Coordinates of C-alpha atoms and ligand atoms in Angstrom, one line a residue:
M1 CA -17.9 0.1 16.7
K2 CA -14.5 0.8 15.2
V3 CA -11.8 -0.9 13.2
M4 CA -8.2 -0.8 14.5
K5 CA -5.6 -1.9 11.9
F6 CA -2.0 -2.6 13.0
G7 CA 0.7 -2.8 10.3
G8 CA 3.9 -4.7 10.2
T9 CA 5.7 -1.7 11.6
S10 CA 3.6 -2.1 14.8
V11 CA 4.1 -5.9 15.1
A12 CA 7.7 -7.1 15.1
D13 CA 8.4 -9.1 18.2
A14 CA 7.1 -9.9 21.7
R15 CA 7.5 -6.4 23.0
T16 CA 5.5 -4.8 20.2
I17 CA 2.9 -7.5 20.2
A18 CA 2.3 -6.8 23.9
T19 CA 2.1 -3.0 23.2
V20 CA -0.5 -3.6 20.5
A21 CA -2.5 -6.0 22.7
D22 CA -2.5 -3.3 25.4
I23 CA -3.9 -0.7 23.0
I24 CA -6.6 -3.1 21.8
I25 CA -7.6 -4.1 25.3
K26 CA -7.9 -0.5 26.5
A27 CA -10.0 0.5 23.4
S28 CA -12.2 -2.6 23.9
R29 CA -13.3 -1.3 27.3
T30 CA -15.2 1.6 25.8
D31 CA -16.1 0.4 22.3
K32 CA -16.7 -2.7 20.2
V33 CA -13.3 -3.2 18.5
L34 CA -12.6 -5.1 15.2
V35 CA -8.8 -5.7 14.8
V36 CA -7.2 -6.0 11.4
L37 CA -3.6 -7.2 11.4
S38 CA -0.8 -7.4 8.9
A39 CA 2.1 -9.9 8.9
M40 CA 5.0 -9.3 11.3
R41 CA 7.4 -6.7 10.1
G42 CA 9.5 -8.1 7.2
N43 CA 7.7 -11.4 6.9
T44 CA 5.9 -10.6 3.7
D45 CA 9.3 -9.8 2.1
L46 CA 10.7 -13.0 3.6
L47 CA 7.9 -15.1 2.1
I48 CA 8.3 -13.5 -1.3
Q49 CA 12.1 -14.2 -1.2
A50 CA 11.4 -17.8 -0.1
A51 CA 9.1 -18.3 -3.1
K52 CA 11.7 -16.8 -5.4
F53 CA 14.4 -19.2 -4.1
A54 CA 12.1 -22.2 -4.5
E55 CA 11.2 -21.2 -8.0
A56 CA 14.9 -20.9 -8.9
G57 CA 15.5 -24.4 -7.5
D58 CA 17.6 -22.9 -4.7
D59 CA 17.0 -24.6 -1.3
K60 CA 17.8 -21.4 0.6
Y61 CA 14.1 -21.2 1.0
K62 CA 14.4 -23.8 3.8
G63 CA 16.6 -21.4 5.8
L64 CA 14.0 -18.7 5.4
V65 CA 11.2 -21.0 6.7
Q66 CA 13.4 -21.7 9.7
D67 CA 13.9 -18.0 10.3
L68 CA 10.2 -17.6 10.2
Y69 CA 9.8 -20.4 12.7
R70 CA 12.4 -18.9 15.0
R71 CA 10.9 -15.4 15.0
N72 CA 7.6 -16.8 16.1
E73 CA 9.3 -19.1 18.6
T74 CA 11.1 -16.3 20.2
A75 CA 8.0 -14.2 20.5
I76 CA 5.9 -17.1 21.8
N77 CA 8.5 -18.0 24.5
D78 CA 8.4 -14.4 25.7
L79 CA 4.7 -13.9 25.5
F80 CA 3.2 -17.2 26.8
K81 CA 4.1 -17.9 30.4
N82 CA 1.8 -20.9 30.7
A83 CA 3.7 -24.0 29.5
E84 CA 0.7 -25.7 28.0
K85 CA -0.4 -22.7 26.0
R86 CA 3.1 -22.1 24.9
S87 CA 3.5 -25.6 23.6
M88 CA 0.2 -25.4 21.8
M89 CA 1.3 -22.2 20.0
L90 CA 4.6 -23.7 19.1
D91 CA 2.9 -26.8 17.7
Y92 CA 0.7 -24.6 15.6
V93 CA 3.6 -22.6 14.3
S94 CA 5.6 -25.7 13.5
T95 CA 2.6 -27.2 11.6
S96 CA 2.2 -24.0 9.6
C97 CA 5.9 -23.9 8.8
A98 CA 5.8 -27.5 7.7
E99 CA 2.8 -26.8 5.4
L100 CA 4.6 -23.8 4.0
A101 CA 7.8 -25.7 3.4
S102 CA 6.0 -28.5 1.6
F103 CA 4.3 -26.0 -0.6
L104 CA 7.6 -24.3 -1.4
H105 CA 9.1 -27.7 -2.1
G106 CA 6.4 -28.2 -4.7
L107 CA 7.4 -24.9 -6.3
E108 CA 11.0 -26.0 -6.2
L109 CA 10.1 -29.3 -8.0
I110 CA 8.2 -27.6 -10.8
R111 CA 10.5 -24.6 -10.8
E112 CA 7.6 -22.2 -11.2
C113 CA 5.8 -19.8 -9.0
S114 CA 2.8 -18.2 -10.5
T115 CA 1.2 -15.1 -8.9
R116 CA -1.5 -17.4 -7.7
S117 CA 1.0 -19.6 -5.9
L118 CA 2.7 -16.5 -4.5
D119 CA -0.5 -15.2 -3.0
L120 CA -0.9 -18.5 -1.1
V121 CA 2.7 -18.3 0.1
V122 CA 2.4 -14.7 1.4
S123 CA -0.9 -15.4 3.1
F124 CA 0.9 -17.3 5.7
G125 CA 2.3 -14.0 7.1
E126 CA -1.1 -12.5 8.0
R127 CA -2.6 -15.9 9.1
M128 CA 0.2 -16.7 11.5
N129 CA 0.3 -13.3 13.0
C130 CA -3.4 -13.1 13.6
L131 CA -3.4 -16.5 15.4
L132 CA -0.5 -15.3 17.6
M133 CA -2.3 -12.1 18.5
A134 CA -5.7 -13.8 19.2
R135 CA -4.1 -16.5 21.3
Y136 CA -2.1 -13.9 23.2
L137 CA -5.3 -12.0 24.0
L138 CA -6.9 -15.2 25.1
S139 CA -4.0 -16.0 27.3
M140 CA -4.9 -12.8 29.1
D141 CA -8.5 -13.8 29.4
I142 CA -9.7 -11.5 26.7
E143 CA -12.1 -13.3 24.4
A144 CA -10.7 -13.1 20.8
E145 CA -11.2 -15.0 17.6
V146 CA -9.3 -15.2 14.3
V147 CA -11.2 -14.3 11.2
D148 CA -9.6 -15.5 8.0
T149 CA -10.8 -13.2 5.3
R150 CA -10.5 -15.9 2.6
G151 CA -14.2 -16.6 1.9
L152 CA -15.2 -13.2 3.3
I153 CA -13.3 -10.7 1.2
L154 CA -14.3 -12.0 -2.2
T155 CA -12.2 -11.0 -5.2
D156 CA -11.6 -11.6 -8.8
D157 CA -8.5 -13.6 -9.8
T158 CA -6.1 -10.8 -10.4
F159 CA -3.6 -12.4 -8.1
G160 CA -1.3 -10.0 -6.4
N161 CA -3.7 -7.1 -6.8
A162 CA -7.1 -8.6 -6.7
R163 CA -10.3 -6.5 -7.1
V164 CA -13.0 -6.8 -4.5
A165 CA -16.6 -7.7 -5.2
F166 CA -18.0 -5.2 -2.7
S167 CA -21.6 -6.2 -2.1
E168 CA -20.9 -9.9 -1.6
T169 CA -17.9 -9.0 0.6
Y170 CA -19.9 -6.6 2.8
T171 CA -22.6 -9.3 3.3
A172 CA -20.2 -12.1 4.1
L173 CA -18.1 -9.9 6.5
R174 CA -21.2 -8.7 8.3
E175 CA -22.6 -12.1 8.8
R176 CA -19.4 -13.6 10.1
I177 CA -18.3 -10.7 12.3
V178 CA -21.5 -9.8 14.1
A179 CA -21.7 -13.4 15.3
I180 CA -18.4 -13.1 17.2
K181 CA -18.7 -12.3 20.9
G182 CA -15.1 -11.3 21.7
I183 CA -12.6 -9.3 19.6
P184 CA -12.4 -10.4 16.0
V185 CA -8.7 -10.5 14.9
I186 CA -9.1 -10.2 11.1
T187 CA -6.4 -11.1 8.5
G188 CA -5.4 -8.0 6.5
F189 CA -4.2 -8.1 2.9
I190 CA -5.8 -11.5 1.9
G191 CA -9.0 -12.5 0.3
A192 CA -10.2 -15.3 -2.0
T193 CA -12.0 -15.9 -5.3
A194 CA -15.5 -17.3 -5.3
E195 CA -13.9 -20.7 -5.8
G196 CA -11.9 -20.2 -2.6
I197 CA -8.5 -19.6 -4.2
T198 CA -6.3 -17.3 -2.0
T199 CA -5.7 -13.8 -3.4
T200 CA -4.0 -10.6 -2.1
L201 CA -5.0 -7.0 -2.3
G202 CA -1.6 -5.6 -3.3
R203 CA 1.4 -4.7 -1.1
N204 CA 0.4 -2.6 1.8
G205 CA -3.1 -3.9 1.3
S206 CA -4.1 -4.4 5.0
D207 CA -5.1 -0.7 5.2
Y208 CA -7.6 -1.4 2.4
S209 CA -8.8 -4.5 4.2
A210 CA -9.4 -2.4 7.3
S211 CA -11.6 0.1 5.4
I212 CA -13.5 -2.7 3.7
V213 CA -14.3 -4.2 7.1
G214 CA -15.1 -0.7 8.5
A215 CA -17.6 -0.1 5.6
A216 CA -19.1 -3.5 5.9
L217 CA -19.9 -3.1 9.6
D218 CA -20.7 0.6 9.3
C219 CA -18.1 1.5 11.9
S220 CA -17.8 5.0 13.3
V221 CA -14.0 5.3 12.5
I222 CA -11.3 3.3 10.7
E223 CA -8.1 3.6 12.7
I224 CA -4.8 2.8 11.0
W225 CA -2.0 2.3 13.6
T226 CA 1.5 2.6 12.4
D227 CA 5.0 3.9 13.4
V228 CA 4.6 7.6 12.6
D229 CA 2.5 10.3 14.2
G230 CA 0.1 10.6 11.3
V231 CA 0.2 11.7 7.7
L232 CA 3.2 13.9 7.3
S233 CA 3.7 16.8 4.9
A234 CA 6.3 14.6 3.2
D235 CA 8.1 11.3 3.6
P236 CA 10.0 11.8 6.9
R237 CA 12.9 9.7 5.6
L238 CA 13.5 12.3 2.9
V239 CA 12.4 15.5 4.6
P240 CA 13.6 15.9 8.2
K241 CA 11.4 18.9 8.6
A242 CA 8.2 17.1 7.6
F243 CA 5.4 17.6 10.1
V244 CA 2.1 15.9 11.0
I245 CA -1.0 17.2 9.2
P246 CA -3.8 17.2 11.7
E247 CA -6.6 17.0 9.2
I248 CA -6.7 16.1 5.6
S249 CA -9.5 15.4 3.1
F250 CA -10.2 12.0 1.5
Q251 CA -9.2 13.5 -1.9
E252 CA -5.9 14.8 -0.6
A253 CA -5.1 11.5 1.2
M254 CA -5.9 9.6 -2.0
E255 CA -3.6 11.7 -4.1
L256 CA -0.8 11.6 -1.6
S257 CA -1.0 7.8 -1.3
Y258 CA -1.4 7.3 -5.0
F259 CA 1.8 9.3 -5.5
G260 CA 3.8 7.2 -3.1
A261 CA 3.0 8.3 0.5
K262 CA 3.3 4.8 1.9
V263 CA 1.6 5.5 5.2
I264 CA -1.7 4.5 3.7
H265 CA -2.7 2.3 0.8
P266 CA -4.5 4.4 -2.0
Y267 CA -7.6 2.2 -2.2
T268 CA -8.2 2.6 1.6
M269 CA -10.2 5.7 0.9
I270 CA -12.7 4.1 -1.5
P271 CA -14.9 2.2 1.0
A272 CA -14.4 5.1 3.5
V273 CA -15.7 7.7 1.1
D274 CA -18.5 5.4 0.1
R275 CA -19.8 5.2 3.6
N276 CA -18.4 8.5 4.8
I277 CA -16.4 7.0 7.6
P278 CA -13.4 9.0 8.8
V279 CA -10.0 7.3 8.8
L280 CA -7.7 8.1 11.7
I281 CA -3.9 7.5 11.5
K282 CA -2.3 6.8 14.9
N283 CA 1.2 6.0 16.2
T284 CA 1.3 2.7 18.1
F285 CA 4.4 3.8 19.9
K286 CA 2.9 7.2 20.9
P287 CA -0.8 6.6 21.4
E288 CA -1.2 9.9 23.1
A289 CA -0.4 11.8 19.9
P290 CA -3.6 13.0 18.2
G291 CA -2.7 11.6 14.8
T292 CA -4.2 12.6 11.5
I293 CA -7.9 12.5 10.7
I294 CA -8.9 11.9 7.1
R295 CA -12.5 13.0 6.3
K296 CA -14.7 14.4 3.7
V297 CA -14.8 18.0 4.8
I298 CA -11.9 19.6 6.6
Q299 CA -11.5 22.9 8.5
P300 CA -10.2 25.7 6.3
H301 CA -6.5 26.4 6.8
D302 CA -4.1 28.7 5.0
R303 CA -1.3 26.4 3.9
A304 CA -1.0 26.8 0.1
I305 CA -0.1 23.1 -0.3
T306 CA -0.9 20.1 2.0
G307 CA 1.9 17.6 1.2
I308 CA 4.5 16.3 -1.3
A309 CA 4.9 12.7 -2.3
S310 CA 7.0 10.9 -4.9
I311 CA 7.1 7.7 -6.9
G312 CA 10.5 6.3 -7.8
G313 CA 11.6 3.7 -10.4
V314 CA 9.8 5.3 -13.3
A315 CA 10.7 6.1 -16.9
I316 CA 9.4 8.3 -19.6
V317 CA 8.4 6.8 -22.9
N318 CA 8.3 9.6 -25.4
V319 CA 6.5 9.3 -28.8
V320 CA 8.0 12.1 -30.8
G321 CA 7.3 13.4 -34.3
G322 CA 6.3 16.5 -36.2
G323 CA 3.9 14.6 -38.3
M324 CA 1.5 14.1 -35.3
I325 CA 0.4 17.7 -35.3
G326 CA -3.3 17.9 -35.9
V327 CA -3.6 14.2 -36.8
P328 CA -6.4 12.7 -34.7
G329 CA -6.2 9.2 -33.3
I330 CA -2.5 8.8 -32.5
A331 CA -3.0 9.3 -28.7
S332 CA -5.8 6.8 -28.8
K333 CA -3.6 4.3 -30.6
V334 CA -0.9 4.8 -28.0
F335 CA -3.2 4.3 -25.1
T336 CA -5.0 1.4 -26.6
A337 CA -1.7 -0.4 -27.2
M338 CA -0.6 0.2 -23.6
A339 CA -3.9 -1.1 -22.2
K340 CA -3.8 -4.2 -24.5
S341 CA -0.4 -5.0 -23.1
G342 CA -1.4 -4.5 -19.5
I343 CA 1.0 -1.6 -19.0
N344 CA -0.1 0.9 -16.4
I345 CA 0.4 4.6 -17.3
I346 CA 1.1 6.6 -14.1
M347 CA 1.2 10.1 -15.7
I348 CA 0.6 11.6 -19.1
S349 CA 1.8 14.9 -20.6
Q350 CA 1.4 16.2 -24.0
A351 CA 2.8 19.5 -25.2
S352 CA 0.2 21.7 -26.8
S353 CA 2.3 21.8 -29.9
E354 CA 1.3 18.1 -30.1
H355 CA 4.9 17.4 -31.1
S356 CA 5.2 14.6 -28.5
I357 CA 3.2 12.4 -26.2
C358 CA 5.0 11.6 -23.0
L359 CA 4.0 8.6 -20.9
V360 CA 5.4 8.0 -17.5
L361 CA 5.4 4.4 -16.4
K362 CA 7.3 1.9 -14.2
E363 CA 10.8 1.6 -15.4
A364 CA 10.5 -2.2 -15.5
E365 CA 7.7 -1.9 -18.2
A366 CA 9.5 0.8 -20.3
A367 CA 11.3 -1.6 -22.7
K368 CA 8.1 -3.6 -23.3
A369 CA 6.2 -0.3 -23.9
R370 CA 8.7 0.8 -26.5
T371 CA 8.6 -2.5 -28.3
V372 CA 4.8 -2.5 -28.4
L373 CA 4.6 1.1 -29.6
R374 CA 7.2 0.6 -32.3
V375 CA 5.0 -2.3 -33.7
E376 CA 1.7 -0.5 -33.2
L377 CA 3.0 2.8 -34.8
A378 CA 5.1 1.1 -37.5
Q379 CA 3.1 2.7 -40.3
E380 CA 3.5 6.2 -38.8
I381 CA 7.2 5.6 -38.2
A382 CA 7.7 4.4 -41.8
G383 CA 5.7 7.4 -43.0
K384 CA 7.9 9.8 -40.9
M385 CA 5.0 11.1 -39.0
I386 CA 6.7 9.8 -35.9
Q387 CA 10.4 9.9 -35.5
D388 CA 10.7 7.3 -32.8
V389 CA 9.8 6.1 -29.4
D390 CA 12.4 7.1 -26.8
V391 CA 12.9 5.9 -23.3
I392 CA 14.5 7.9 -20.5
A393 CA 15.1 5.9 -17.3
N394 CA 16.1 6.6 -13.7
L395 CA 13.4 9.1 -13.0
E396 CA 11.1 10.1 -10.2
I397 CA 7.6 11.6 -10.2
I398 CA 7.1 14.3 -7.6
A399 CA 3.5 15.4 -6.7
V400 CA 2.6 18.5 -4.9
I401 CA -0.9 18.1 -3.4
G402 CA -3.5 20.2 -1.6
E403 CA -7.2 21.3 -1.8
N404 CA -6.0 24.9 -1.3
M405 CA -4.2 24.8 -4.6
R406 CA -7.5 25.1 -6.5
G407 CA -7.8 28.4 -8.2
R408 CA -4.6 29.8 -6.6
R409 CA -2.6 31.8 -9.1
G410 CA 1.1 31.6 -9.3
L411 CA 1.4 28.4 -7.4
A412 CA 2.9 26.4 -10.3
G413 CA 5.2 29.2 -11.0
K414 CA 6.5 29.2 -7.4
V415 CA 7.0 25.4 -7.5
F416 CA 9.1 25.5 -10.6
S417 CA 11.1 28.6 -9.6
A418 CA 12.0 26.9 -6.4
L419 CA 13.3 23.9 -8.5
G420 CA 15.0 26.2 -10.9
D421 CA 16.8 28.0 -8.1
G422 CA 18.1 24.7 -6.9
D423 CA 19.1 23.7 -10.4
V424 CA 16.7 20.8 -10.7
N425 CA 15.8 19.9 -14.2
V426 CA 12.1 19.1 -14.9
L427 CA 11.5 16.7 -17.7
A428 CA 7.7 16.6 -17.8
I429 CA 4.8 18.3 -16.1
A430 CA 1.1 17.4 -15.6
Q431 CA -1.7 19.0 -13.7
G432 CA -5.0 17.3 -13.1
S433 CA -8.1 19.4 -13.9
S434 CA -9.1 19.2 -10.3
E435 CA -6.1 21.5 -9.6
L436 CA -5.5 19.4 -6.5
N437 CA -2.2 18.1 -7.8
I438 CA 0.8 19.3 -9.8
S439 CA 3.1 16.4 -10.7
F440 CA 6.3 16.5 -12.6
V441 CA 9.2 14.2 -13.5
I442 CA 12.9 14.7 -12.5
Q443 CA 16.1 12.7 -12.4
A444 CA 15.8 10.3 -9.5
N445 CA 19.0 11.6 -7.9
D446 CA 17.5 15.0 -7.6
T447 CA 14.5 13.7 -5.5
R448 CA 15.7 14.6 -2.0
K449 CA 16.8 18.0 -3.1
A450 CA 13.6 18.8 -5.0
I451 CA 11.2 17.7 -2.2
N452 CA 13.2 19.7 0.4
L453 CA 13.3 22.8 -1.8
I454 CA 9.5 22.8 -2.3
H455 CA 8.8 21.9 1.3
A456 CA 11.0 24.8 2.4
S457 CA 9.5 27.3 0.1
F458 CA 5.8 26.4 1.0
I459 CA 5.3 24.7 4.2
T460 CA 8.1 25.4 6.7
Ligands
LIG501 P1 2.6 -0.2 8.2 O1 3.5 -1.4 8.4 O2 2.1 0.3 9.6 O3 1.5 -0.4 7.2 P2 4.1 1.3 6.3 O4 5.6 1.1 6.4 O5 3.4 0.7 5.3 O6 3.6 0.9 7.8 O7 3.9 2.9 6.3 C1 4.4 3.8 7.3 C2 5.6 4.5 6.8 O8 5.3 5.3 5.7 C3 6.3 5.4 7.7 O9 7.2 4.7 8.6 C4 6.9 6.5 6.9 O10 8.3 6.2 6.8 C5 6.4 6.2 5.5 N1 5.8 7.5 4.8 C6 6.0 7.8 3.6 N2 5.4 9.0 3.3 C7 4.8 9.4 4.4 C8 4.0 10.5 4.7 N3 3.7 11.5 3.9 N4 3.5 10.5 6.0 C9 3.7 9.6 6.9 N5 4.5 8.5 6.6 C10 5.0 8.4 5.4
LIG502 N1 1.8 -7.7 4.8 C1 1.5 -7.0 3.5 C2 2.7 -6.3 3.0 O1 3.7 -6.3 3.6 C3 0.3 -6.2 3.7 C4 0.4 -4.9 4.6 O2 1.4 -4.9 5.3 O3 -0.4 -4.1 4.5 O4 2.6 -5.7 1.9
LIG503 MG1 1.5 -0.3 5.2

């Protein structure tokens, strides 16, 4: 049994829906297949935008709901040759769009869209797409059934980024899916609380849904089908010479995705590692390409680094002051204050002189972090132990990743001299004790240059 997950990049219109259906049907001839599907390309963004309009009292959301209807209508008219089946599908889409519009109208009236409401709005994307795919398979006499993961993927109520209750989820998914005779077409991205309130697993979360399903059903492989040939050595939009990595460890994949390689959601590896199930990344538009296999143990290779990834839109918050030297407890105060305010720290670096503590976080949270820290450290600031809390914006974190970096001397030196030769200024550096990752912060407008310099000096 295997999971096949198709992302928005794979499902955009009638032609691509037919391509995906073809891949599913072929695979189902030799294996039991569980399909996990995202929303059609762009529809999650469209739904978020519609909710924002409604919240602002702007009736442009109505136009977006119409766009959503028309996209579905065009695909349905192309895909369903039988008039009766076509009209049933169109009825379904128009009922869903009416339901969505009336919900958005509610948001318009109250001029408010909580993360809880937003999760319900975006869930339409996955639900509508799954029904379309399942009905299309049925129209070709392939038995298929939609599985709505609300009520199966059970989560807490952290709307927009919900946490999964694994053991209940595994049981519920197993019970529901083993009972299905045909091909289950399972909604990615969405879940629900124990009370049945819709939640989502975070943007790009369908990859995570796929691995949850794979672990629950003890599948032999979790396949993630997308629009590139596999995990590449760097983001192909930034590095034209990036190439496919045939095999990569769970740990490396986790680090790459955590540091921005969008091809796979970082949490995807958690259930896969737990049950030791390999994850295979494949290209929907080039199914003959071997793809990238992500597994626990990989064949030895001699590349010094495996890949480079980056996170944009970050800022440095620097707590600076000579008076911190040798004084215990300041770092703890800083981190506690961030945790209490719900601010996520992406990277930390502290010079060994202890003269400054440097936090790297999302730029959107930097001003709040500074305000919180100024209050929290008011005594230290008044006592001149700390000079101030500075913010530097417009930055990017670059991470150089690879199992082979462990214990390899001179590697960091080589990374930074490549950057120095290219005149790229480095503002902060961190290396995890696993030595699997060196990350550093640069000005955002140096990103393309920096990644290409490192790529050229290590892996071309
Ligand atoms: P899907 O809709 O299939 O989930 P995504 O857009 O979420 O697809 O992820 C695929 C995209 O990730 C690719 O089109 C590629 O541009 C981007 N990407 C960024 N970094 C990498 C990388 N290291 N390897 C492969 N793709 C990457
Ligand atoms: N449709 C969701 C998103 O766009 C989930 C996913 O694509 O994985 O974020
Ligand atoms: Mg994705």
